[in-house]
XYZ file of C-alpha atoms in Angstrom:
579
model
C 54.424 92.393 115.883
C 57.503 94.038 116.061
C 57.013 95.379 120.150
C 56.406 91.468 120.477
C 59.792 90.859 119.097
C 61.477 93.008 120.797
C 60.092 91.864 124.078
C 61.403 88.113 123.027
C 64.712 89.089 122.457
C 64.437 91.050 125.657
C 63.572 88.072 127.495
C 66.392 86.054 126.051
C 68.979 88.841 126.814
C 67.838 89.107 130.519
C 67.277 85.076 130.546
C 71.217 84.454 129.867
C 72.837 87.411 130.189
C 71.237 89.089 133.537
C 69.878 92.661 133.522
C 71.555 95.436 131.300
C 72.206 92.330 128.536
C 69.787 93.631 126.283
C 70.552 97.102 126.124
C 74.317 96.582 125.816
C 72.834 94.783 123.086
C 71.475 97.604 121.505
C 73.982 99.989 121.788
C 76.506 97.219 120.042
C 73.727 96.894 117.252
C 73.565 100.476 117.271
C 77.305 101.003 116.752
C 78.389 98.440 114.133
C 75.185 100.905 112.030
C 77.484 103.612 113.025
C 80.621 101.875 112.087
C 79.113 100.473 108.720
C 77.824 104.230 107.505
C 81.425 105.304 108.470
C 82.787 102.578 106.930
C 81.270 103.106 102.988
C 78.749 106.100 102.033
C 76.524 103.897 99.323
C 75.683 107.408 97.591
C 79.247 108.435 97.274
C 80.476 105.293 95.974
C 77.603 104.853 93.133
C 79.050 108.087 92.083
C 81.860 106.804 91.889
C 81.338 103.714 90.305
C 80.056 105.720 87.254
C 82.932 107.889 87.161
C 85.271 105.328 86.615
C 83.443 102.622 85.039
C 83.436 103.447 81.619
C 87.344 103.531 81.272
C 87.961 100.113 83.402
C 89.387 101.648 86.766
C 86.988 100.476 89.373
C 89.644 98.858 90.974
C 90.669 102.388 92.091
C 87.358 102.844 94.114
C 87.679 100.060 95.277
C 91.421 100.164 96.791
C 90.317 102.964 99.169
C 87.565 100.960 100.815
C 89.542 98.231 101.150
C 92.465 99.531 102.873
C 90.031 99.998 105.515
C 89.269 96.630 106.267
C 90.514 95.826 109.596
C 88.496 98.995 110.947
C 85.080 96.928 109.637
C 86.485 93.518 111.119
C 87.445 95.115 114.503
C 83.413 96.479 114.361
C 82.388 93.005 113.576
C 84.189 91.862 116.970
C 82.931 94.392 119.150
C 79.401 94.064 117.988
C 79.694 89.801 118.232
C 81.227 90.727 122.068
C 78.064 92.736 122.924
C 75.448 90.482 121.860
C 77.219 87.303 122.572
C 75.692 87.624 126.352
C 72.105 87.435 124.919
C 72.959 83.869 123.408
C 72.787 80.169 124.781
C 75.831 78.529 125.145
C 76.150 76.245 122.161
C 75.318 80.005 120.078
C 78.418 81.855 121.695
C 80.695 79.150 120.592
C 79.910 80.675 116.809
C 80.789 83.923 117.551
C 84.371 82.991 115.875
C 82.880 81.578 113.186
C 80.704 85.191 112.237
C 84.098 86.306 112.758
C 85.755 84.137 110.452
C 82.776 84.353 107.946
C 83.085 88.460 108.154
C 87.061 88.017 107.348
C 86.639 85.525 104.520
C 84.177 87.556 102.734
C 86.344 90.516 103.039
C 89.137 88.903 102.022
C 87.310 87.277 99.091
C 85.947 90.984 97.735
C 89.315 92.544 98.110
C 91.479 90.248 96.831
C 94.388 91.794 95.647
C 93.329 95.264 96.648
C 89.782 95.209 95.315
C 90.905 94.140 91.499
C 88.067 91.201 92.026
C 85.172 92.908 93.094
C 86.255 95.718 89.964
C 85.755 93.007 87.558
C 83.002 91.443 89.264
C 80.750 94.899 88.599
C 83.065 95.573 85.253
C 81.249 92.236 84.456
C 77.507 92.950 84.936
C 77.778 91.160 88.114
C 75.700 92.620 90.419
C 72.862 92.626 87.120
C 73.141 88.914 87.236
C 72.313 88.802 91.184
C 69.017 90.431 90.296
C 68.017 88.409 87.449
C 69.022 85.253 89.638
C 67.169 87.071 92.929
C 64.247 84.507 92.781
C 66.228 81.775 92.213
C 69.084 82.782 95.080
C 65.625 83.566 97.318
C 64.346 80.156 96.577
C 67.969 78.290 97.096
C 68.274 79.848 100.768
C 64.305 78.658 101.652
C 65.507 75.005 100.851
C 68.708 75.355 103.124
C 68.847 77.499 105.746
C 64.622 78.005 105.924
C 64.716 74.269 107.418
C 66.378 75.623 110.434
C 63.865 78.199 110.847
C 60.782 78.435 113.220
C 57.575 78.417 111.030
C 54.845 80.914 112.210
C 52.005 82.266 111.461
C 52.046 86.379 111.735
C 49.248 86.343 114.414
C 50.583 83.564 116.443
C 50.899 83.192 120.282
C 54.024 81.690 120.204
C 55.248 84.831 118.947
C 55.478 85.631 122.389
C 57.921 82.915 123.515
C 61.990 82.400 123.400
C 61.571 79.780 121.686
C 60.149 81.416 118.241
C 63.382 83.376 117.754
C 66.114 81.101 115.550
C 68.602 79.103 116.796
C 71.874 80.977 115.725
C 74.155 78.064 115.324
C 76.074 76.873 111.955
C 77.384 73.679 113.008
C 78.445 70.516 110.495
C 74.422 69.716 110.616
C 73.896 73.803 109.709
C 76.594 73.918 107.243
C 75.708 70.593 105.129
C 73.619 70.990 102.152
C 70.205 69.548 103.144
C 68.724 70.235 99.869
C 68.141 67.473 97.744
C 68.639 69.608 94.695
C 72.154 70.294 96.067
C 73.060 66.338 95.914
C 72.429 66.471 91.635
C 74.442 69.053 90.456
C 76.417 69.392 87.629
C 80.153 68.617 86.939
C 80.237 72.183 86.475
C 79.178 73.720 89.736
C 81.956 71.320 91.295
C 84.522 72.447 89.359
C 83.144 76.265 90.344
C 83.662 75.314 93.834
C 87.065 73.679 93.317
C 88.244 77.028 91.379
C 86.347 79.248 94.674
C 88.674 77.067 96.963
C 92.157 77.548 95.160
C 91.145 81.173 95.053
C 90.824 81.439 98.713
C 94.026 79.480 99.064
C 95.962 81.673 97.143
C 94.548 84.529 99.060
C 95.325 83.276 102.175
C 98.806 82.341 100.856
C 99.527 85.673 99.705
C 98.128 87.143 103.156
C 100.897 84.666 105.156
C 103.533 85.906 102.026
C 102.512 89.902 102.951
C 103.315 88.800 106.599
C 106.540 87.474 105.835
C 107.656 90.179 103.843
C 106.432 92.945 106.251
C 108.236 90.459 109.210
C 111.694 91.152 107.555
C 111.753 94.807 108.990
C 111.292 94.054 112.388
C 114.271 94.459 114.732
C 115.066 90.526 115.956
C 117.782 89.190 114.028
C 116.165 85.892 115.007
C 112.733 87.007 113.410
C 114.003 88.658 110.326
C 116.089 85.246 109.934
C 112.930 82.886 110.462
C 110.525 85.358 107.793
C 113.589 85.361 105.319
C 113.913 81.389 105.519
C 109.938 81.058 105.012
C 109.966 83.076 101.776
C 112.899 81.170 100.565
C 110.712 78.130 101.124
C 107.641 79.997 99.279
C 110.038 80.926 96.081
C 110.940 77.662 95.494
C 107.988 76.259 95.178
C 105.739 78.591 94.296
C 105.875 80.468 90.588
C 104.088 83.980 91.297
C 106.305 86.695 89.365
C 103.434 89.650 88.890
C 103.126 89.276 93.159
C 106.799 89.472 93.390
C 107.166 92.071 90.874
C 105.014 94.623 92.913
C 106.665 94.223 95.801
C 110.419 94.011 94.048
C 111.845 96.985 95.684
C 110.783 96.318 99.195
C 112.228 92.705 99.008
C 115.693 94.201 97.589
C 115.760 96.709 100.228
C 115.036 93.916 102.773
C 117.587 91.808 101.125
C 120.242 94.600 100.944
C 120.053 95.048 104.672
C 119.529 91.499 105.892
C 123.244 91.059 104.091
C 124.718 94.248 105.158
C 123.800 94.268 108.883
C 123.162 90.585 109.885
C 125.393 87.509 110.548
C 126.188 84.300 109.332
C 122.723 83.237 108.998
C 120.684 85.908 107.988
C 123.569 86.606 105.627
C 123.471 82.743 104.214
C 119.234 82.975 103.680
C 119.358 86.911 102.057
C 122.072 85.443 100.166
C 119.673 82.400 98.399
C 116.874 85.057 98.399
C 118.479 87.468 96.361
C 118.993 84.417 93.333
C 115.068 83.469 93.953
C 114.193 86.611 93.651
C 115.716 86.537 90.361
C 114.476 83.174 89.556
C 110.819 85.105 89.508
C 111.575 88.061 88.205
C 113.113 86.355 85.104
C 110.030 87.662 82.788
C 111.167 91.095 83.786
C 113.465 93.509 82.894
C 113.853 94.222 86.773
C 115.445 90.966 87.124
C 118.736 92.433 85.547
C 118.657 95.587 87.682
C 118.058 93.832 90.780
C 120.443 91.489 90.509
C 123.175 94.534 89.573
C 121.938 96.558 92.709
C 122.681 93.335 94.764
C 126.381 92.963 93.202
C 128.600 94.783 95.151
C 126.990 93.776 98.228
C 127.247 90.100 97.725
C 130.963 90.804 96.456
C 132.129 92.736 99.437
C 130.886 89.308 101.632
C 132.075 86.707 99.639
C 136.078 88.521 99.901
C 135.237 89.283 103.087
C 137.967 86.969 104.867
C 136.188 88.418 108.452
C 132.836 86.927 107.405
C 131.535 83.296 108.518
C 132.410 80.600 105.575
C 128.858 80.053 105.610
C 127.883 83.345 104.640
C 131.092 83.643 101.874
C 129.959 80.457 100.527
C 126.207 81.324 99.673
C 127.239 84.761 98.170
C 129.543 82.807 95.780
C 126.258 80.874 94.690
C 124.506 84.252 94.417
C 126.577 86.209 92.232
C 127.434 83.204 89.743
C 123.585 82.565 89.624
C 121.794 86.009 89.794
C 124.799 86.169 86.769
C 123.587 83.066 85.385
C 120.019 83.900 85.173
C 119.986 87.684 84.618
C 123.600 88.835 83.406
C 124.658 89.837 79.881
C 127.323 91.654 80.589
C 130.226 89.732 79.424
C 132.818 92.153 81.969
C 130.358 91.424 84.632
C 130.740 88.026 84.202
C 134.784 88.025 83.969
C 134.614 90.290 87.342
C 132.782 87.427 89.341
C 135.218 85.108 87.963
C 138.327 86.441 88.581
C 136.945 86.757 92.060
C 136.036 83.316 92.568
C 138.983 81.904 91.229
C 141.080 83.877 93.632
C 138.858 82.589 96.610
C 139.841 78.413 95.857
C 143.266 79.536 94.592
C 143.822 78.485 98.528
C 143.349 74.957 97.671
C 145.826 75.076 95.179
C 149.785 73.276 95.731
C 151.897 75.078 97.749
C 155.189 76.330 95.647
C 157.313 73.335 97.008
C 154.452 70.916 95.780
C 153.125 70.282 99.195
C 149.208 69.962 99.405
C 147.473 73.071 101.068
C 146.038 72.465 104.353
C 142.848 73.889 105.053
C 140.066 73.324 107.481
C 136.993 71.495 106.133
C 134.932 74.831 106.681
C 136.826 76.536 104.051
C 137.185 73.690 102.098
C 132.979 74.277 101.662
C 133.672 77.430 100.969
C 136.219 76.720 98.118
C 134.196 73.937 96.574
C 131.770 76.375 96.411
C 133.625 79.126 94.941
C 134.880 76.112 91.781
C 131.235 75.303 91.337
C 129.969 79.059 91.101
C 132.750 79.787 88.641
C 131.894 76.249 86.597
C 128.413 77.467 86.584
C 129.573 80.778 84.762
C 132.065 79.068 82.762
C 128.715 77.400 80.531
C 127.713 80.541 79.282
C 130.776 81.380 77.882
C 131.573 80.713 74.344
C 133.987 78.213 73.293
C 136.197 80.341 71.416
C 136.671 82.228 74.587
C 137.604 78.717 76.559
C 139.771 77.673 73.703
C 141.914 80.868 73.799
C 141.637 81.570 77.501
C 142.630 78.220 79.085
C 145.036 76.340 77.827
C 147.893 74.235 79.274
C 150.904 76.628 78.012
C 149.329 79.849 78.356
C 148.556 81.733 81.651
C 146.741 85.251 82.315
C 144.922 87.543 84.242
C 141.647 86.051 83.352
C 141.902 82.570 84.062
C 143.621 79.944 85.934
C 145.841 77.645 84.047
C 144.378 73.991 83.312
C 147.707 73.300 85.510
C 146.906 74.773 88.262
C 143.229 73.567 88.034
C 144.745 69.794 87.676
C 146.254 70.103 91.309
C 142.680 70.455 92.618
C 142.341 66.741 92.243
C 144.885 66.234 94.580
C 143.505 67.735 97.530
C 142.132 66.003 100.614
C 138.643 67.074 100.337
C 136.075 65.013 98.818
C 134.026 68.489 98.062
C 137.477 70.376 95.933
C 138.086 66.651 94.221
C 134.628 66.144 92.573
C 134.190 70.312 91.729
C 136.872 70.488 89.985
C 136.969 67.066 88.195
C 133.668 68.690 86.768
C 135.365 71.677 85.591
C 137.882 69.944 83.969
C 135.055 67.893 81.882
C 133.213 71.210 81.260
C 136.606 72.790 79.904
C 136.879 70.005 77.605
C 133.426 69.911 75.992
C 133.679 73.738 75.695
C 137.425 73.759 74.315
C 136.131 70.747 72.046
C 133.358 71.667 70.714
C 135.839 74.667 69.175
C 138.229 72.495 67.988
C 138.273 68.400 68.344
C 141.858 68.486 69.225
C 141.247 70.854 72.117
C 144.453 69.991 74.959
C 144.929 66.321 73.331
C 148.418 65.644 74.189
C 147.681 67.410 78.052
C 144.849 65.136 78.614
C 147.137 62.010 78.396
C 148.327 63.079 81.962
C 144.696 64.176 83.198
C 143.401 60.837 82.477
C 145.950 58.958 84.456
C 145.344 61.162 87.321
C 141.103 60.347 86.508
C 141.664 56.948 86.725
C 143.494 56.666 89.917
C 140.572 58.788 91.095
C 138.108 56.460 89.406
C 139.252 53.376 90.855
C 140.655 54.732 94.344
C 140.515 52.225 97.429
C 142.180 54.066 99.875
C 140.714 53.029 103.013
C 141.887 56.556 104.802
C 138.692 57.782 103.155
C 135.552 57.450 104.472
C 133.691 53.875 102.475
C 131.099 56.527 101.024
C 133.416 59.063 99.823
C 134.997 56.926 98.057
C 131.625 55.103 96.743
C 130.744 58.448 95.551
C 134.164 59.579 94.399
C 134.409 56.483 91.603
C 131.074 57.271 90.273
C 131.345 60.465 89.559
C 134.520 60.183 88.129
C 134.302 57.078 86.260
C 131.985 59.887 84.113
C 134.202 62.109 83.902
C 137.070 59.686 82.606
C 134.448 57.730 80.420
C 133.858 61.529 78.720
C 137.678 63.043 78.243
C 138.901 59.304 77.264
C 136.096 58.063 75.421
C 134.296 61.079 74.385
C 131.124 59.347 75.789
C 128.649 62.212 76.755
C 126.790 61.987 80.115
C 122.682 61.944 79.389
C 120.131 62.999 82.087
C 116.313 62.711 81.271
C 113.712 64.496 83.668
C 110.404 63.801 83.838
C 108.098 66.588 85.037
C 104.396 66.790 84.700
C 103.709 65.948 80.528
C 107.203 66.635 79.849
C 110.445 65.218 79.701
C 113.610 67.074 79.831
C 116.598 65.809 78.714
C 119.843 66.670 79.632
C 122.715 66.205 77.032
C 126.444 67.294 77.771
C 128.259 68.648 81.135
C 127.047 72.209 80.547
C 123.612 71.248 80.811
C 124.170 68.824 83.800
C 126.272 71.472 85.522
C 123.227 74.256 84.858
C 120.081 72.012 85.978
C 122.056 70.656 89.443
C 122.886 74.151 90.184
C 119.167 75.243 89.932
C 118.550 72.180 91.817
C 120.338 73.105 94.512
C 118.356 76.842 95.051
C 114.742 75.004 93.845
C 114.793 71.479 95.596
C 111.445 70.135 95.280
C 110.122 73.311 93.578
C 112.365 72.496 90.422
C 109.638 70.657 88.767
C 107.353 73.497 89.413
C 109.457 76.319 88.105
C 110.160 74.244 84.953
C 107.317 73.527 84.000
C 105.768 77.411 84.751
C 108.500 79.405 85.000
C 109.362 81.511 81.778
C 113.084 81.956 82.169
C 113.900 77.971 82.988
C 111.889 76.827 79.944
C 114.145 79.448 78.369
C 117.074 77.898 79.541
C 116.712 75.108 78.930
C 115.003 75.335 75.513
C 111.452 73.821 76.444
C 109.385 76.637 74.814
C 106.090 78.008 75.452
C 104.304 77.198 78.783
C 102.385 73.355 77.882
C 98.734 73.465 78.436
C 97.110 70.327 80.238
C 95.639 67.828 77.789
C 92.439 67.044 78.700
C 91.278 63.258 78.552
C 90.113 62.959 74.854
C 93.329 64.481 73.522
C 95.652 62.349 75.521
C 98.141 60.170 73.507
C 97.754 55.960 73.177
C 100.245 53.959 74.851
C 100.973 52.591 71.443
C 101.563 56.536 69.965
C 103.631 57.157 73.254
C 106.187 53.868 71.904
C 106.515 55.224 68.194
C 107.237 58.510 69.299
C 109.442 57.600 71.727
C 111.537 55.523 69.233
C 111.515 58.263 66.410
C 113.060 60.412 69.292
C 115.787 57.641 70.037
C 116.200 56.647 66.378
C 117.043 60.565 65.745
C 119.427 60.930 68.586
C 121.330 57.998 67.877
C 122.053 59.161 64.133
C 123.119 62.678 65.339
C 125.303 61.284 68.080
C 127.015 58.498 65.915
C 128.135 61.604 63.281
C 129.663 63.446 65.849
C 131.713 60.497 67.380
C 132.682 59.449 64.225
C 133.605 62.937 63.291
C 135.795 63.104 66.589
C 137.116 59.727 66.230
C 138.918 60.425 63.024
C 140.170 63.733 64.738
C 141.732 61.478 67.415
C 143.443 58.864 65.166
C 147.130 58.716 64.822
């Protein structure tokens, strides 16, 4: 019987692929034997398997063999390439799908270096297989054995091309014909739905490996394009333990794109460098990171050579990789007395005239008052109360003065920046003492309310839309005490945002996150932390969901609360105010 198949297959070869098809056949078949015995010695490996099962370390077995991967898939190809000229025409069009099949398997077994197939055996995996082997045998009759030639052993039409199988997997091939297939359980389809997000992830973290290896190569243009895609990944992604093993050769990358690139490359290592940060906040490496990166990102951002572009981004990054990861109060004072000498440009010239300044540096100014805002929230108020103050200058800070003549500047960008200082100042400075700069913030509110009501028709219809909203807040909180409130909804949760401090912090993590913010608070360890949501919500399955009815009560206990708290402290403030 087997001569007879041989001589089939021989047939078939010499049918559609001429004369020599068959035995280039063979050799192929011959190699990828070859290739596979190369590949894994079964005998070795049982060994050791035992060695290091009992004390959990199969994954180290396991790492070897898969670090030798793309010799296996590269056998797989050259073994598809020699036999595809024994097969029809319609079965050579599947020789990328064995391909693909080979690589998705191998991809699945050594996910994240072999740690799945570890716990797979760890788990009395392959055990189950063989108590399940009549069952699995049984499963592939009722599929795949439809597609198969039924003979007898004896048969005549042994002897013919047409008793070998048809090797195609096509939509008709690949649908479950079974009809026990079409009654399964809730259960096996959420098994399949978990199988698919795992190869997701895995092909995610392939394109993410890519990326990462891409920022090493030597165009500035490619380096900038693979630094841009992982800034895109960061944000909306939440995957610290990835990020975590890989830490150094990111800040290495990082370090370099900002040392030796331009503008551009500069700008995207720049935002890297704080989303690197942003998921490495459940480490202690966040904090060294971010201190390696320091002195790097300072020497750009005073760098009066470098684009604005580039100065502008590394102000972000050292007020938030400070934000997130910095408790050193010096640190902290360092970034700021940098900062504030960057916009000190936008400042009145010494006979009162308004600075004039391109709009390109305006950006970067804008961005150097809302970096040192940003840092200006984590400060205490004691320090704000004693540091800025109206009759008081010094090394540390710039005087409330000087920040009022902000407001007068031509740019839109300066204007609304450092309006929302001024109303961060003041909840600090108050919430220290209730008379915090009374008497000085007679003068400041004049100067709001021009702002707030401004029709100047030199200025562009929306600037000046946007202009009297944002500082009708402001006024509304230094005149009337009136707090601004934010509430964000994300997933089962609701965020809300009382006060300029917390405004100022969730707009600046906006502006790195974008889309991804709702992600990141919702996952990510050091945002919950910052903004005092707690522990990581579980979903609530159907039965334990809330009634629209329980929703309302809670809602207005919530309100009821807030209202009571809020009322004490305007009355409290009120009588502090009072002649």
């Amino acid at each position: 019987m087997f001569e007879e198949t041989t001589s089939v297959i021989k047939q078939k070869c010499e049918k559609y692929g001429g004369e020599g098809a068959y035995e280039n056949a063979v050799n192929a078949t011959i190699k990828l034997e070859q290739c596979l015995t190369s590949f894994v010695n079964f005998t070795q490996l049982e060994i050791e398997m035992e060695k290091y099962k009992p004390t959990g370390d199969l994954d180290i077995v396991f790492k070897n063999y898969c670090q030798k991967t793309p010799i296996l898939k590269q056998c797989v190809r050259n073994f598809t390439t020699g036999l595809e000229p024994c097969l029809e025409a319609k079965e050579r069009e599947n020789k990328e799908i064995i391909q693909n099949i080979t690589n998705s398997l191998l991809n699945f077994v050594c996910y994240k270096e072999g740690d799945r197939i570890a716990l797979f055996i760890s788990a009395n995996g392959p055990e189950c297989l063989r108590s399940k082997q009549q069952e699995t045998l049984q499963c592939i009759n009722s599929t795949l054995g439809n597609y198969m030639p039924q003979l007898e052993p004896n048969s005549e039409s042994l002897k013919t091309i047409d008793s070998l199988p048809f090797l195609v997997l096509g939509n008709k091939e690949c649908t479950v014909s079974s009809s026990q297939s079409d009654n399964r359980s809730m259960l096996d389809d959420v098994n399949d739905n978990e199988v698919d997000e795992l190869t997701q992830q895995e092909a995610f973290e392939e394109k993410l490996k890519e990326a990462i290896d891409g920022l090493t190569q030597k165009s500035a243009k490619g380096r900038t394009i693979c630094f841009n895609g992982m800034e895109k990944i960061f944000a909306i992604k939440y995957i610290p333990d990835f990020v975590e093993d890989r830490k150094m050769t990111i800040t290495d990358s990082v370090e370099r794109g900002l040392k030796k690139g331009r503008s551009e490359e500069q700008s995207t290592a720049a935002r890297l460098s704080t989303l690197l940060c942003v998921q490495l906040g459940a480490f202690e490496s966040a904090e060294i990171v971010c201190r390696d990166l320091k002195s790097t990102l300072t020497f750009i951002a005073s760098d009066t050579t470098a684009s604005t572009q580039a100065r502008s981004e590394c102000c972000w990054a050292l007020s938030m990789n400070q934000f997130l990861s910095g408790n050193d109060a010096t640190a902290t004072i360092e970034i700021m007395q940098l900062l504030s000498s960057i916009f000190s440009g936008s400042y009145l010239k010494g006979n009162g005239a308004i600075a004039t300044i391109s709009s390109e540096v305006a950006a970067l100014h804008a961005a150097a008052i809302s970096s040192w805002t940003l840092l200006l929230t984590v400060m205490a108020p004691a320090d704000i109360y004693n540091l800025l103050a109206s009759d008081r200058t010094n090394s540390y800070m710039p005087s409330l003065n000087r920040l009022r003549e902000l407001l007068k500047s031509p740019h839109l960008d300066i204007r609304l920046s450092a309006g929302e200082t001024l109303a961060i100042i003041f909840e600090l400075g108050r919430d220290f003492s209730d008379d915090y700069e009374q008497d000085w913030s007679l003068d400041l509110i004049e100067i709001l309310k021009d702002l707030a009501t401004d029709s100047n028709k030199y200025r562009a219809k929306k600037d000046r839309k946007q202009q009297r909203a944002n500082f009708r807040d402001i006024l509304r909180y230094i005149e009337e005490d009136i707090v601004p409130e934010m509430h964000v909804k994300f997933g089962q949760e609701i965020l809300y945002l009382e006060g300029w401090c917390a405004r100022t912090q969730y707009n600046a993590c906006c502006r790195l996150l974008g889309p991804g913010i709702n992600i990141h608070l919702a996952e990510n360890h050091l945002l919950r932390e910052i903004f005092h949501l707690g522990n990581k919500v579980l979903p609530i399955s159907l039965n334990q969901k809330t009634t629209k009815l329980e929703r309302t009560l809670m809602n207005a206990a919530a309100f009821k609360a807030r209202t009571i708290q809020r009322n004490k402290n305007r009355d409290k403030r009120s009588a502090a105010l009072a002649p």
